Amino acid sequence: MRIWLDGALRDADHAHVSVFDHGLTVGDGVFETVKAERGKAFALTRHLERLARSARGLGLPEPDLDEVRRACAAVLDDSPVPLGRLRITYTGGISPLGSDRGDSGPTLLVALGAATRRPDTTAVITVPWVRNERSAVAGLKTTSYAENVVALAAANKAGASEALFANTVGQLCEGTGSNVFVVLDGELYTPPVSSGCLAGITRALVAEWVGAKEADLPFAALEQAEEVFLTSTLRDVQAVHRIDGRTAPAAPGPVTARAARIFEERAADDLDP
Ligand code: PMP
């Protein structure tokens, strides 16, 4: 298998990133996970825009999006998989040990892995750790995912596939790798980006195609909701059937089922919306 690293396709087993790469030593980097179906990247333009936004947020040099696009195409052409995840990683590059960024220029890495279709419904847990909506990196897709890794491990230990965070003021925020939607009194809501959640691409498409209101919601809305579902690149629309071991009302409920159907139909029509 070959990956793209610093300007060329290279054999993954012999490709090297420096042990002093700032992405590795202090998590100074940004990334994207893009769904690849039948050799084509889904919503690539939106992912590239978000990559550039995240890089700007960290003060990294502006990524050359034409190069990133070429890298994605090269990797996809090189090892076609029926369903895959393209991982774009862009870091602060080589730097002396410490938090100061060096002047080597950024590292760009694009790799492709196989993906499997997620089940239509899942269990989630809530966690006591919070998203800090006032953090300098709130809403940026940085390579510092340690908190997400810890929360996801707690979810897996509890037999669930996702953990949901509140923010520092007790509002519903997002999952470790997904956005959350709730149905209250028949209306579909999702937390705004100001809650500290990532501006998910699936979230935006579902909101646009299905119609959802952005609203600050108390974390307890999860208990009151008639339906809860998650969105992400690899989950699409996924109904939540258990929250902290409690069975949620029938999942997928009618609003979730409609959202899943519309998303599937529209997404199949347009691979780069
Ligand atoms: N929140 C977080 C923290 C994520 O990592 C992801 C996955 N990228 C999402 C939400 C969902 O975003 P998207 O729909 O763009 O995959």
XYZ file of N, CA and C in Angstrom, residues 48 51-52 55-56 60-66 68 90:
42
model
N -11.736 19.908 2.431
C -10.524 20.712 2.204
C -10.694 22.112 2.804
N -10.166 21.719 6.435
C -8.739 21.513 6.728
C -8.028 22.866 6.760
N -8.329 23.703 5.759
C -7.675 25.015 5.683
C -8.089 25.889 6.868
N -6.244 24.655 9.905
C -4.819 25.022 9.813
C -4.642 26.499 10.158
N -5.526 27.333 9.616
C -5.488 28.777 9.919
C -5.663 28.990 11.416
N -0.932 27.481 11.250
C -0.046 26.732 10.340
C -0.022 27.427 8.982
N 1.005 27.210 8.180
C 0.994 27.784 6.828
C -0.246 27.300 6.075
N -0.777 28.158 5.224
C -1.965 27.802 4.434
C -1.669 26.528 3.626
N -2.457 25.474 3.768
C -2.170 24.277 2.959
C -2.445 24.530 1.478
N -1.658 23.898 0.628
C -1.877 23.995 -0.813
C -2.980 22.981 -1.163
N -4.219 23.485 -1.280
C -5.346 22.559 -1.433
C -5.316 21.829 -2.770
N -4.667 22.425 -3.787
C -4.541 21.697 -5.059
C -3.650 20.477 -4.859
N -3.243 18.907 -1.997
C -3.965 17.932 -1.169
C -4.957 17.155 -2.041
N -1.962 17.064 8.389
C -1.135 18.221 8.030
C -0.596 18.795 9.332
